[in-house]
Amino acid sequence: MFACFTTFEASKHWMRLGFRVVTDARDPSAGLSMRQPSDGMPSRLPGGALPGRQFTDDMPPRYSHGDQQSADSPRRAPGDFPRREPADFPRRAAMPSRQPAYPNRPSGGRHRRAVPNSLPQGAPALVLAVPGSDTDLTTGAAGEISAILRVDNPAVDVRAARIDGGGHDDPSDLRTVLTDAAAQRPDGGPCAIVIPLLATINPPVIRRLRAAVAASGANAIVTGFFNSNAMIAEILHIRLAEAGLARADRVRLFSIVTAADGVLIATVGGPDGATSANVTSILLAARLALPVITASLDGGPSLQEAATRLKEMGVNRLAIAPCFIGPEATRRDLDALAIGTDYAAPIGAHSNIAKLAAMAYGQALNSIELPDEQD
């Protein structure tokens, strides 16, 4: 046994494992030095707590404002903090709720209605000016678009009229419709907002329209579609897909082989009509990822010229997208579509056309002063 202890003592010295004093640091009896208060900091007790404030007779304790003890009150023990008592403050009057500066201001944003839900009795009528002398206003594109406008805007007096009607004796003539609308409204303001049913610019039709409005003698505003390229490009895409000439979905069916690898947009209205559809052709090309060129059925560039350009670009399967609603195209224009290639149906009565008409009416409505309800 003695030999074992001797060996252990020798190993301590050889491995330097011996320590003089090994004590617990938490033990206040350990030989650890404490911070002295000479450096301005309070000394920390071994348990980790700071010492309490010591008060002497020549240095009274401090009290918070409004809590000064009187001379008769007993002195508080150190660490016995004062307790705040509820005071009787005067009750403050309630602030009035903030009222909106414009209580009747229409809501803005992307989904704002183009036409208000309610209009005064003397609000101008929405008159769709339809080209053609024999256009049926009850059926077909004009009749269906008028029906959509009436359903979507029940507060609007929607009417359809022929630009090239039979004169004052024809109830569907534009001059007769404007005269009747003026007779049902107070004097001073416009009786109607006339919107030509055109997908592109058509100078000959616009000239006849303004001549008919001037001949009626009525106070009417003539306007048209604005910012219509994106909506019309969507309609052309739908019509091409319905005819099997283009894919219906530009995302899921992106790699599908379509029946056409080039599209030609056919317009009416001469060179001005073809030029006004250039932005529409760019948007349609972006939707289909195909080359798209505009051409005119009654002017230049012709369909044959545009088809030659597409073939020079490597297009083998050509499709034609008629960019007109229907009534503005004559029989000769429709016959010009037959150049030996497939073509889709015209725009027709699509809901986007009704939206464009409502937007044009609302834009013109904002620029005039409407009569009061009592009028």
mmCIF file of C-alpha atoms in Angstrom:
data_model
loop_
_atom_site.group_PDB
_atom_site.id
_atom_site.type_symbol
_atom_site.label_atom_id
_atom_site.label_comp_id
_atom_site.label_asym_id
_atom_site.label_seq_id
_atom_site.Cartn_x
_atom_site.Cartn_y
_atom_site.Cartn_z
ATOM 1 C CA MET A 1 0.000 0.000 0.000
ATOM 2 C CA PHE A 2 2.781 2.433 0.895
ATOM 3 C CA ALA A 3 4.444 1.705 -2.455
ATOM 4 C CA CYS A 4 1.296 2.703 -4.323
ATOM 5 C CA PHE A 5 1.074 6.089 -2.593
ATOM 6 C CA THR A 6 4.738 6.693 -3.236
ATOM 7 C CA THR A 7 4.288 6.001 -6.941
ATOM 8 C CA PHE A 8 1.232 8.370 -7.119
ATOM 9 C CA GLU A 9 3.154 11.208 -5.447
ATOM 10 C CA ALA A 10 6.010 10.763 -7.885
ATOM 11 C CA SER A 11 3.674 10.840 -10.865
ATOM 12 C CA LYS A 12 2.113 14.107 -9.673
ATOM 13 C CA HIS A 13 5.450 15.829 -9.707
ATOM 14 C CA TRP A 14 6.476 14.319 -13.041
ATOM 15 C CA MET A 15 3.170 15.189 -14.806
ATOM 16 C CA ARG A 16 2.756 18.465 -12.971
ATOM 17 C CA LEU A 17 -0.656 17.541 -11.722
ATOM 18 C CA GLY A 18 -0.214 18.947 -8.298
ATOM 19 C CA PHE A 19 -2.001 22.125 -7.249
ATOM 20 C CA ARG A 20 -1.637 24.009 -4.041
ATOM 21 C CA VAL A 21 -5.226 24.798 -3.312
ATOM 22 C CA VAL A 22 -8.273 23.538 -5.233
ATOM 23 C CA THR A 23 -11.493 25.110 -4.035
ATOM 24 C CA ASP A 24 -14.971 25.802 -5.413
ATOM 25 C CA ALA A 25 -15.221 29.232 -7.057
ATOM 26 C CA ARG A 26 -18.704 29.598 -5.626
ATOM 27 C CA ASP A 27 -17.313 29.226 -2.129
ATOM 28 C CA PRO A 28 -16.754 32.656 -0.574
ATOM 29 C CA SER A 29 -13.921 31.204 1.386
ATOM 30 C CA ALA A 30 -11.912 30.646 -1.769
ATOM 31 C CA GLY A 31 -8.851 32.691 -2.236
ATOM 32 C CA LEU A 32 -10.329 34.724 -5.149
ATOM 33 C CA SER A 33 -9.861 38.465 -4.939
ATOM 34 C CA MET A 34 -12.970 40.685 -4.975
ATOM 35 C CA ARG A 35 -13.298 43.973 -6.876
ATOM 36 C CA GLN A 36 -12.570 46.850 -4.594
ATOM 37 C CA PRO A 37 -14.790 49.950 -4.585
ATOM 38 C CA SER A 38 -11.789 52.187 -5.197
ATOM 39 C CA ASP A 39 -12.378 52.168 -8.979
ATOM 40 C CA GLY A 40 -15.831 53.738 -8.647
ATOM 41 C CA MET A 41 -17.735 50.515 -9.335
ATOM 42 C CA PRO A 42 -19.785 48.740 -6.649
ATOM 43 C CA SER A 43 -18.295 45.545 -5.407
ATOM 44 C CA ARG A 44 -20.056 42.329 -6.423
ATOM 45 C CA LEU A 45 -20.964 39.874 -3.756
ATOM 46 C CA PRO A 46 -19.937 36.259 -4.163
ATOM 47 C CA GLY A 47 -23.534 35.234 -4.909
ATOM 48 C CA GLY A 48 -23.670 37.486 -8.011
ATOM 49 C CA ALA A 49 -25.930 40.199 -6.520
ATOM 50 C CA LEU A 50 -25.042 43.837 -6.259
ATOM 51 C CA PRO A 51 -24.984 45.302 -2.783
ATOM 52 C CA GLY A 52 -27.885 47.497 -1.761
ATOM 53 C CA ARG A 53 -27.511 51.234 -1.366
ATOM 54 C CA GLN A 54 -26.257 52.180 2.046
ATOM 55 C CA PHE A 55 -27.784 55.262 3.633
ATOM 56 C CA THR A 56 -26.223 57.275 6.416
ATOM 57 C CA ASP A 57 -27.583 59.964 8.624
ATOM 58 C CA ASP A 58 -25.743 62.748 6.816
ATOM 59 C CA MET A 59 -26.967 61.596 3.371
ATOM 60 C CA PRO A 60 -30.761 61.146 3.195
ATOM 61 C CA PRO A 61 -32.203 58.822 0.572
ATOM 62 C CA ARG A 62 -33.528 60.228 -2.682
ATOM 63 C CA TYR A 63 -37.209 60.144 -3.574
ATOM 64 C CA SER A 64 -38.922 60.596 -6.821
ATOM 65 C CA HIS A 65 -40.749 63.794 -7.677
ATOM 66 C CA GLY A 66 -44.003 64.114 -5.754
ATOM 67 C CA ASP A 67 -43.008 61.378 -3.316
ATOM 68 C CA GLN A 68 -40.937 63.393 -0.805
ATOM 69 C CA GLN A 69 -41.493 62.031 2.663
ATOM 70 C CA SER A 70 -42.407 64.358 5.434
ATOM 71 C CA ALA A 71 -40.349 64.679 8.553
ATOM 72 C CA ASP A 72 -42.937 62.761 10.651
ATOM 73 C CA SER A 73 -43.254 59.843 8.200
ATOM 74 C CA PRO A 74 -41.231 56.793 9.056
ATOM 75 C CA ARG A 75 -38.074 56.180 7.084
ATOM 76 C CA ARG A 76 -38.358 53.401 4.495
ATOM 77 C CA ALA A 77 -36.101 50.447 4.661
ATOM 78 C CA PRO A 78 -33.499 50.135 1.905
ATOM 79 C CA GLY A 79 -34.983 48.447 -1.150
ATOM 80 C CA ASP A 80 -38.562 49.327 -0.142
ATOM 81 C CA PHE A 81 -39.627 51.269 -3.221
ATOM 82 C CA PRO A 82 -42.643 53.588 -3.177
ATOM 83 C CA ARG A 83 -45.878 52.368 -4.709
ATOM 84 C CA ARG A 84 -47.753 54.578 -7.164
ATOM 85 C CA GLU A 85 -51.276 55.355 -6.073
ATOM 86 C CA PRO A 86 -54.055 56.104 -8.604
ATOM 87 C CA ALA A 87 -54.716 59.808 -8.946
ATOM 88 C CA ASP A 88 -57.909 61.582 -9.936
ATOM 89 C CA PHE A 89 -56.962 63.168 -13.247
ATOM 90 C CA PRO A 90 -59.615 65.026 -15.253
ATOM 91 C CA ARG A 91 -61.074 62.781 -17.944
ATOM 92 C CA ARG A 92 -60.048 63.865 -21.420
ATOM 93 C CA ALA A 93 -62.779 64.313 -23.982
ATOM 94 C CA ALA A 94 -62.863 61.714 -26.716
ATOM 95 C CA MET A 95 -61.281 62.779 -29.994
ATOM 96 C CA PRO A 96 -63.718 63.015 -32.912
ATOM 97 C CA SER A 97 -63.390 60.305 -35.539
ATOM 98 C CA ARG A 98 -61.757 61.341 -38.774
ATOM 99 C CA GLN A 99 -64.167 61.759 -41.642
ATOM 100 C CA PRO A 100 -63.182 61.110 -45.284
ATOM 101 C CA ALA A 101 -62.425 64.252 -47.233
ATOM 102 C CA TYR A 102 -64.310 62.968 -50.301
ATOM 103 C CA PRO A 103 -67.237 60.824 -49.124
ATOM 104 C CA ASN A 104 -68.686 60.359 -52.603
ATOM 105 C CA ARG A 105 -65.427 59.833 -54.393
ATOM 106 C CA PRO A 106 -65.534 56.756 -56.649
ATOM 107 C CA SER A 107 -63.225 53.926 -55.768
ATOM 108 C CA GLY A 108 -60.135 53.763 -57.926
ATOM 109 C CA GLY A 109 -57.909 50.923 -58.928
ATOM 110 C CA ARG A 110 -57.573 48.443 -61.666
ATOM 111 C CA HIS A 111 -61.038 46.926 -61.287
ATOM 112 C CA ARG A 112 -62.985 50.175 -61.152
ATOM 113 C CA ARG A 113 -66.152 50.187 -63.236
ATOM 114 C CA ALA A 114 -65.921 52.143 -66.471
ATOM 115 C CA VAL A 115 -69.475 53.435 -65.996
ATOM 116 C CA PRO A 116 -71.023 54.353 -62.599
ATOM 117 C CA ASN A 117 -73.766 52.154 -61.202
ATOM 118 C CA SER A 118 -76.220 55.039 -61.120
ATOM 119 C CA LEU A 119 -76.621 57.990 -63.463
ATOM 120 C CA PRO A 120 -78.993 60.954 -63.451
ATOM 121 C CA GLN A 121 -82.087 60.942 -65.605
ATOM 122 C CA GLY A 122 -80.621 63.307 -68.163
ATOM 123 C CA ALA A 123 -77.337 61.443 -68.699
ATOM 124 C CA PRO A 124 -76.375 61.136 -72.365
ATOM 125 C CA ALA A 125 -77.253 57.968 -74.225
ATOM 126 C CA LEU A 126 -74.656 55.524 -75.511
ATOM 127 C CA VAL A 127 -75.211 55.248 -79.248
ATOM 128 C CA LEU A 128 -73.358 52.562 -81.176
ATOM 129 C CA ALA A 129 -72.858 53.869 -84.711
ATOM 130 C CA VAL A 130 -72.863 50.821 -86.970
ATOM 131 C CA PRO A 131 -71.539 51.044 -90.553
ATOM 132 C CA GLY A 132 -73.560 49.705 -93.416
ATOM 133 C CA SER A 133 -76.997 50.509 -94.778
ATOM 134 C CA ASP A 134 -78.493 47.027 -94.414
ATOM 135 C CA THR A 135 -76.924 45.927 -91.130
ATOM 136 C CA ASP A 136 -79.332 44.136 -88.813
ATOM 137 C CA LEU A 137 -79.263 45.915 -85.435
ATOM 138 C CA THR A 138 -81.286 43.305 -83.530
ATOM 139 C CA THR A 139 -79.178 40.251 -84.347
ATOM 140 C CA GLY A 140 -75.588 39.748 -85.351
ATOM 141 C CA ALA A 141 -72.604 41.535 -83.859
ATOM 142 C CA ALA A 142 -74.307 44.913 -83.347
ATOM 143 C CA GLY A 143 -77.352 43.436 -81.608
ATOM 144 C CA GLU A 144 -75.318 41.150 -79.331
ATOM 145 C CA ILE A 145 -72.879 43.879 -78.301
ATOM 146 C CA SER A 146 -75.786 46.195 -77.503
ATOM 147 C CA ALA A 147 -77.367 43.470 -75.372
ATOM 148 C CA ILE A 148 -74.115 42.939 -73.440
ATOM 149 C CA LEU A 149 -73.846 46.670 -72.777
ATOM 150 C CA ARG A 150 -77.406 46.861 -71.482
ATOM 151 C CA VAL A 151 -76.879 43.948 -69.119
ATOM 152 C CA ASP A 152 -73.547 45.205 -67.781
ATOM 153 C CA ASN A 153 -74.656 48.848 -67.511
ATOM 154 C CA PRO A 154 -78.351 48.968 -66.599
ATOM 155 C CA ALA A 155 -78.206 52.699 -65.810
ATOM 156 C CA VAL A 156 -77.134 53.590 -69.376
ATOM 157 C CA ASP A 157 -79.524 54.222 -72.251
ATOM 158 C CA VAL A 158 -77.885 52.022 -74.912
ATOM 159 C CA ARG A 159 -78.991 52.444 -78.523
ATOM 160 C CA ALA A 160 -77.736 51.204 -81.880
ATOM 161 C CA ALA A 161 -78.034 53.201 -85.106
ATOM 162 C CA ARG A 162 -76.940 52.884 -88.714
ATOM 163 C CA ILE A 163 -74.513 55.444 -90.035
ATOM 164 C CA ASP A 164 -75.752 54.877 -93.593
ATOM 165 C CA GLY A 165 -79.441 54.581 -92.762
ATOM 166 C CA GLY A 166 -82.479 55.618 -94.732
ATOM 167 C CA GLY A 167 -82.731 59.198 -93.429
ATOM 168 C CA HIS A 168 -85.157 60.749 -90.944
ATOM 169 C CA ASP A 169 -87.916 58.366 -91.974
ATOM 170 C CA ASP A 170 -85.820 55.386 -90.874
ATOM 171 C CA PRO A 171 -86.081 54.866 -87.065
ATOM 172 C CA SER A 172 -82.723 53.089 -87.051
ATOM 173 C CA ASP A 173 -80.896 55.901 -88.852
ATOM 174 C CA LEU A 174 -78.301 57.740 -86.763
ATOM 175 C CA ARG A 175 -79.895 61.126 -87.347
ATOM 176 C CA THR A 176 -83.296 59.895 -86.193
ATOM 177 C CA VAL A 177 -81.848 58.229 -83.078
ATOM 178 C CA LEU A 178 -79.976 61.400 -82.089
ATOM 179 C CA THR A 179 -83.030 63.566 -82.603
ATOM 180 C CA ASP A 180 -85.099 61.287 -80.370
ATOM 181 C CA ALA A 181 -82.390 61.220 -77.688
ATOM 182 C CA ALA A 182 -82.198 65.033 -77.681
ATOM 183 C CA ALA A 183 -85.973 65.337 -77.276
ATOM 184 C CA GLN A 184 -85.871 63.220 -74.082
ATOM 185 C CA ARG A 185 -83.134 65.227 -72.360
ATOM 186 C CA PRO A 186 -82.801 68.789 -71.047
ATOM 187 C CA ASP A 187 -81.196 71.422 -73.224
ATOM 188 C CA GLY A 188 -77.631 72.495 -72.706
ATOM 189 C CA GLY A 189 -75.776 69.211 -72.289
ATOM 190 C CA PRO A 190 -74.943 66.537 -74.829
ATOM 191 C CA CYS A 191 -77.769 64.145 -75.555
ATOM 192 C CA ALA A 192 -75.623 61.217 -76.649
ATOM 193 C CA ILE A 193 -72.099 59.839 -76.804
ATOM 194 C CA VAL A 194 -71.627 58.269 -80.227
ATOM 195 C CA ILE A 195 -69.141 55.392 -80.501
ATOM 196 C CA PRO A 196 -68.434 53.926 -83.949
ATOM 197 C CA LEU A 197 -68.357 50.138 -83.994
ATOM 198 C CA LEU A 198 -64.855 49.899 -85.485
ATOM 199 C CA ALA A 199 -61.881 47.785 -84.453
ATOM 200 C CA THR A 200 -59.334 49.952 -86.295
ATOM 201 C CA ILE A 201 -59.168 53.446 -87.726
ATOM 202 C CA ASN A 202 -61.440 53.823 -90.742
ATOM 203 C CA PRO A 203 -61.339 57.390 -92.153
ATOM 204 C CA PRO A 204 -64.157 56.947 -94.728
ATOM 205 C CA VAL A 205 -66.577 55.662 -92.081
ATOM 206 C CA ILE A 206 -65.582 58.410 -89.612
ATOM 207 C CA ARG A 207 -66.256 61.092 -92.216
ATOM 208 C CA ARG A 208 -69.732 59.733 -92.905
ATOM 209 C CA LEU A 209 -70.368 59.468 -89.164
ATOM 210 C CA ARG A 210 -69.497 63.104 -88.478
ATOM 211 C CA ALA A 211 -71.603 64.233 -91.417
ATOM 212 C CA ALA A 212 -74.623 62.336 -90.044
ATOM 213 C CA VAL A 213 -74.167 63.819 -86.551
ATOM 214 C CA ALA A 214 -73.921 67.331 -87.994
ATOM 215 C CA ALA A 215 -77.041 66.765 -90.115
ATOM 216 C CA SER A 216 -79.050 65.717 -87.063
ATOM 217 C CA GLY A 217 -78.486 69.086 -85.345
ATOM 218 C CA ALA A 218 -78.140 67.344 -81.967
ATOM 219 C CA ASN A 219 -75.511 68.063 -79.360
ATOM 220 C CA ALA A 220 -73.576 64.777 -79.388
ATOM 221 C CA ILE A 221 -70.022 63.711 -78.578
ATOM 222 C CA VAL A 222 -68.218 61.485 -81.077
ATOM 223 C CA THR A 223 -65.513 59.292 -79.560
ATOM 224 C CA GLY A 224 -63.961 55.884 -80.152
ATOM 225 C CA PHE A 225 -62.059 53.000 -78.631
ATOM 226 C CA PHE A 226 -58.775 53.787 -76.845
ATOM 227 C CA ASN A 227 -56.032 51.475 -75.592
ATOM 228 C CA SER A 228 -57.719 48.700 -77.514
ATOM 229 C CA ASN A 229 -54.696 46.870 -78.958
ATOM 230 C CA ALA A 230 -54.263 44.350 -76.128
ATOM 231 C CA MET A 231 -57.949 43.402 -76.004
ATOM 232 C CA ILE A 232 -58.217 43.075 -79.778
ATOM 233 C CA ALA A 233 -55.061 40.946 -79.895
ATOM 234 C CA GLU A 234 -56.698 38.639 -77.346
ATOM 235 C CA ILE A 235 -59.808 38.338 -79.518
ATOM 236 C CA LEU A 236 -57.748 37.532 -82.626
ATOM 237 C CA HIS A 237 -55.924 34.845 -80.664
ATOM 238 C CA ILE A 238 -59.236 33.320 -79.597
ATOM 239 C CA ARG A 239 -60.642 33.368 -83.122
ATOM 240 C CA LEU A 240 -57.514 31.700 -84.532
ATOM 241 C CA ALA A 241 -57.688 29.019 -81.841
ATOM 242 C CA GLU A 242 -61.375 28.400 -82.554
ATOM 243 C CA ALA A 243 -60.503 27.795 -86.206
ATOM 244 C CA GLY A 244 -57.673 25.423 -85.259
ATOM 245 C CA LEU A 245 -55.034 27.774 -86.648
ATOM 246 C CA ALA A 246 -53.258 28.554 -83.380
ATOM 247 C CA ARG A 247 -52.811 27.038 -79.946
ATOM 248 C CA ALA A 248 -55.350 28.099 -77.368
ATOM 249 C CA ASP A 249 -52.903 28.173 -74.447
ATOM 250 C CA ARG A 250 -49.591 29.978 -74.822
ATOM 251 C CA VAL A 251 -48.119 28.428 -71.652
ATOM 252 C CA ARG A 252 -49.160 24.809 -71.234
ATOM 253 C CA LEU A 253 -49.191 24.022 -74.968
ATOM 254 C CA PHE A 254 -46.157 26.062 -75.875
ATOM 255 C CA SER A 255 -44.443 23.221 -77.760
ATOM 256 C CA ILE A 256 -47.480 22.027 -79.695
ATOM 257 C CA VAL A 257 -47.249 22.112 -83.513
ATOM 258 C CA THR A 258 -49.916 24.531 -84.738
ATOM 259 C CA ALA A 259 -51.613 24.598 -88.093
ATOM 260 C CA ALA A 260 -49.934 27.918 -88.991
ATOM 261 C CA ASP A 261 -46.419 29.233 -88.546
ATOM 262 C CA GLY A 262 -47.242 32.796 -89.600
ATOM 263 C CA VAL A 263 -50.277 35.081 -89.218
ATOM 264 C CA LEU A 264 -51.514 37.896 -91.408
ATOM 265 C CA ILE A 265 -53.863 40.486 -89.825
ATOM 266 C CA ALA A 266 -56.399 41.724 -92.369
ATOM 267 C CA THR A 267 -57.896 45.184 -91.762
ATOM 268 C CA VAL A 268 -60.290 47.555 -93.504
ATOM 269 C CA GLY A 269 -60.025 51.323 -93.711
ATOM 270 C CA GLY A 270 -57.154 51.696 -96.140
ATOM 271 C CA PRO A 271 -53.511 52.249 -95.161
ATOM 272 C CA ASP A 272 -54.531 54.068 -91.970
ATOM 273 C CA GLY A 273 -56.416 51.016 -90.759
ATOM 274 C CA ALA A 274 -53.436 48.748 -91.402
ATOM 275 C CA THR A 275 -51.066 51.154 -89.647
ATOM 276 C CA SER A 276 -53.308 51.386 -86.580
ATOM 277 C CA ALA A 277 -53.137 47.589 -86.200
ATOM 278 C CA ASN A 278 -49.335 47.439 -86.039
ATOM 279 C CA VAL A 279 -49.306 47.423 -82.232
ATOM 280 C CA THR A 280 -51.966 44.711 -82.257
ATOM 281 C CA SER A 281 -49.778 42.591 -84.543
ATOM 282 C CA ILE A 282 -46.833 42.923 -82.139
ATOM 283 C CA LEU A 283 -48.951 41.832 -79.193
ATOM 284 C CA LEU A 284 -50.402 38.908 -81.142
ATOM 285 C CA ALA A 285 -46.909 37.833 -82.213
ATOM 286 C CA ALA A 286 -45.864 37.838 -78.558
ATOM 287 C CA ARG A 287 -48.844 35.664 -77.646
ATOM 288 C CA LEU A 288 -48.253 33.119 -80.425
ATOM 289 C CA ALA A 289 -44.448 33.318 -80.748
ATOM 290 C CA LEU A 290 -44.971 33.576 -84.511
ATOM 291 C CA PRO A 291 -44.306 36.275 -87.134
ATOM 292 C CA VAL A 292 -47.353 38.517 -87.637
ATOM 293 C CA ILE A 293 -47.815 41.178 -90.352
ATOM 294 C CA THR A 294 -50.721 43.553 -91.029
ATOM 295 C CA ALA A 295 -52.343 44.073 -94.416
ATOM 296 C CA SER A 296 -55.350 45.937 -95.785
ATOM 297 C CA LEU A 297 -58.302 44.506 -97.660
ATOM 298 C CA ASP A 298 -59.129 47.828 -99.333
ATOM 299 C CA GLY A 299 -55.727 49.480 -99.590
ATOM 300 C CA GLY A 300 -52.039 48.881 -99.154
ATOM 301 C CA PRO A 301 -50.204 46.819 -98.278
ATOM 302 C CA SER A 302 -52.404 44.152 -99.819
ATOM 303 C CA LEU A 303 -52.818 40.600 -98.622
ATOM 304 C CA GLN A 304 -50.711 39.261 -101.483
ATOM 305 C CA GLU A 305 -47.832 41.603 -100.646
ATOM 306 C CA ALA A 306 -47.940 40.703 -96.976
ATOM 307 C CA ALA A 307 -48.154 36.981 -97.779
ATOM 308 C CA THR A 308 -45.060 37.272 -99.975
ATOM 309 C CA ARG A 309 -43.162 38.921 -97.123
ATOM 310 C CA LEU A 310 -44.100 36.126 -94.750
ATOM 311 C CA LYS A 311 -42.993 33.463 -97.237
ATOM 312 C CA GLU A 312 -39.662 35.245 -97.591
ATOM 313 C CA MET A 313 -39.338 34.932 -93.822
ATOM 314 C CA GLY A 314 -39.734 31.154 -94.096
ATOM 315 C CA VAL A 315 -43.456 30.845 -93.353
ATOM 316 C CA ASN A 316 -44.988 27.814 -95.035
ATOM 317 C CA ARG A 317 -48.405 27.619 -93.340
ATOM 318 C CA LEU A 318 -50.107 31.016 -93.390
ATOM 319 C CA ALA A 319 -53.265 31.961 -91.479
ATOM 320 C CA ILE A 320 -55.343 35.146 -91.798
ATOM 321 C CA ALA A 321 -56.899 36.879 -88.777
ATOM 322 C CA PRO A 322 -59.623 39.350 -89.862
ATOM 323 C CA CYS A 323 -59.292 42.428 -87.664
ATOM 324 C CA PHE A 324 -62.772 43.863 -88.078
ATOM 325 C CA ILE A 325 -65.989 43.410 -86.143
ATOM 326 C CA GLY A 326 -68.080 42.632 -89.200
ATOM 327 C CA PRO A 327 -70.415 45.424 -90.298
ATOM 328 C CA GLU A 328 -67.572 47.669 -91.495
ATOM 329 C CA ALA A 329 -66.381 45.084 -94.045
ATOM 330 C CA THR A 330 -68.127 44.995 -97.408
ATOM 331 C CA ARG A 331 -68.763 41.919 -99.497
ATOM 332 C CA ARG A 332 -65.801 42.858 -101.656
ATOM 333 C CA ASP A 333 -63.576 42.958 -98.568
ATOM 334 C CA LEU A 334 -64.722 39.512 -97.509
ATOM 335 C CA ASP A 335 -64.047 38.135 -100.976
ATOM 336 C CA ALA A 336 -60.523 39.532 -100.786
ATOM 337 C CA LEU A 337 -59.788 37.130 -97.932
ATOM 338 C CA ALA A 338 -59.787 34.189 -100.348
ATOM 339 C CA ILE A 339 -56.148 34.084 -101.397
ATOM 340 C CA GLY A 340 -55.802 30.319 -101.079
ATOM 341 C CA THR A 341 -55.086 30.106 -97.360
ATOM 342 C CA ASP A 342 -57.057 29.475 -94.200
ATOM 343 C CA TYR A 343 -58.586 32.340 -92.245
ATOM 344 C CA ALA A 344 -60.439 32.710 -88.958
ATOM 345 C CA ALA A 345 -63.799 34.339 -88.303
ATOM 346 C CA PRO A 346 -64.067 38.122 -87.790
ATOM 347 C CA ILE A 347 -64.018 39.623 -84.317
ATOM 348 C CA GLY A 348 -67.802 39.660 -84.043
ATOM 349 C CA ALA A 349 -69.697 40.105 -80.773
ATOM 350 C CA HIS A 350 -66.965 39.544 -78.220
ATOM 351 C CA SER A 351 -67.243 40.795 -74.654
ATOM 352 C CA ASN A 352 -64.004 42.768 -75.054
ATOM 353 C CA ILE A 353 -65.689 44.976 -77.638
ATOM 354 C CA ALA A 354 -68.479 45.734 -75.169
ATOM 355 C CA LYS A 355 -65.845 46.582 -72.544
ATOM 356 C CA LEU A 356 -64.084 48.947 -74.947
ATOM 357 C CA ALA A 357 -67.375 50.672 -75.735
ATOM 358 C CA ALA A 358 -68.163 51.073 -72.022
ATOM 359 C CA MET A 359 -64.680 52.464 -71.388
ATOM 360 C CA ALA A 360 -65.055 54.983 -74.201
ATOM 361 C CA TYR A 361 -68.456 56.048 -72.854
ATOM 362 C CA GLY A 362 -67.129 56.421 -69.312
ATOM 363 C CA GLN A 363 -64.128 58.430 -70.505
ATOM 364 C CA ALA A 364 -66.364 60.866 -72.364
ATOM 365 C CA LEU A 365 -68.769 60.988 -69.424
ATOM 366 C CA ASN A 366 -65.988 62.178 -67.103
ATOM 367 C CA SER A 367 -65.291 65.159 -69.343
ATOM 368 C CA ILE A 368 -68.788 66.660 -69.125
ATOM 369 C CA GLU A 369 -70.977 67.986 -66.320
ATOM 370 C CA LEU A 370 -73.971 65.784 -65.688
ATOM 371 C CA PRO A 371 -77.357 67.306 -64.841
ATOM 372 C CA ASP A 372 -78.687 67.075 -61.278
ATOM 373 C CA GLU A 373 -81.159 64.415 -60.245
ATOM 374 C CA GLN A 374 -84.015 66.900 -59.863
ATOM 375 C CA ASP A 375 -83.591 68.017 -63.445
#
